[in-house]
């Protein structure tokens, strides 16, 4: 399980232009995990819902 802070940091890296492949390699994440976090972050921009 990843902390909410870690997930936010990863999503922010993506939003600021880091490629998905670089993030996955650097942080040893699967493509499905990263894609889910990005998708959920877009849905929850204006809420306090946690991303899992």
Coordinates of C-alpha atoms in Angstrom, one line a residue:
X1 CA 0.0 0.0 0.0
X2 CA 1.3 3.4 -0.9
X3 CA 0.8 6.6 1.1
X4 CA -1.5 9.3 -0.2
X5 CA 1.5 11.7 -0.2
X6 CA 3.6 9.3 -2.3
X7 CA 0.7 8.9 -4.8
X8 CA 0.3 12.7 -5.0
X9 CA 4.0 13.1 -5.7
X10 CA 3.9 10.5 -8.5
X11 CA 0.9 12.1 -10.1
X12 CA 2.5 15.5 -9.9
X13 CA 5.6 14.2 -11.6
X14 CA 3.4 13.1 -14.5
X15 CA 1.4 16.4 -14.6
X16 CA 4.7 18.3 -14.8
X17 CA 5.9 16.4 -17.9
X18 CA 7.7 13.4 -16.7
X19 CA 7.0 10.4 -19.0
X20 CA 5.0 7.5 -17.7
X21 CA 7.8 5.1 -18.7
X22 CA 10.3 7.0 -16.6
X23 CA 8.1 7.1 -13.6
X24 CA 7.3 3.4 -13.8
X25 CA 11.0 2.5 -14.1
X26 CA 12.2 4.9 -11.4
X27 CA 9.6 4.0 -8.8
X28 CA 9.0 0.3 -9.9
X29 CA 5.3 0.9 -10.6
X30 CA 3.2 -1.1 -13.0
X31 CA 1.5 0.7 -15.9
X32 CA -1.9 -0.2 -14.6
X33 CA -1.2 1.3 -11.1
X34 CA 0.1 4.5 -12.6
X35 CA -2.7 4.8 -15.0
X36 CA -5.2 4.3 -12.2
X37 CA -3.7 7.0 -10.1
X38 CA -3.7 9.4 -12.9
X39 CA -7.3 8.7 -13.8
X40 CA -8.4 8.9 -10.2
X41 CA -6.6 12.2 -9.7
X42 CA -8.5 13.7 -12.6
X43 CA -11.8 12.6 -11.1
X44 CA -11.0 13.9 -7.7
X45 CA -9.4 17.2 -8.4
X46 CA -12.0 19.2 -6.5
X47 CA -12.7 16.7 -3.7
X48 CA -10.9 15.3 -0.7
X49 CA -11.4 11.7 -1.9
X50 CA -8.3 9.6 -1.4
X51 CA -6.6 7.9 -4.4
X52 CA -5.8 4.2 -3.9

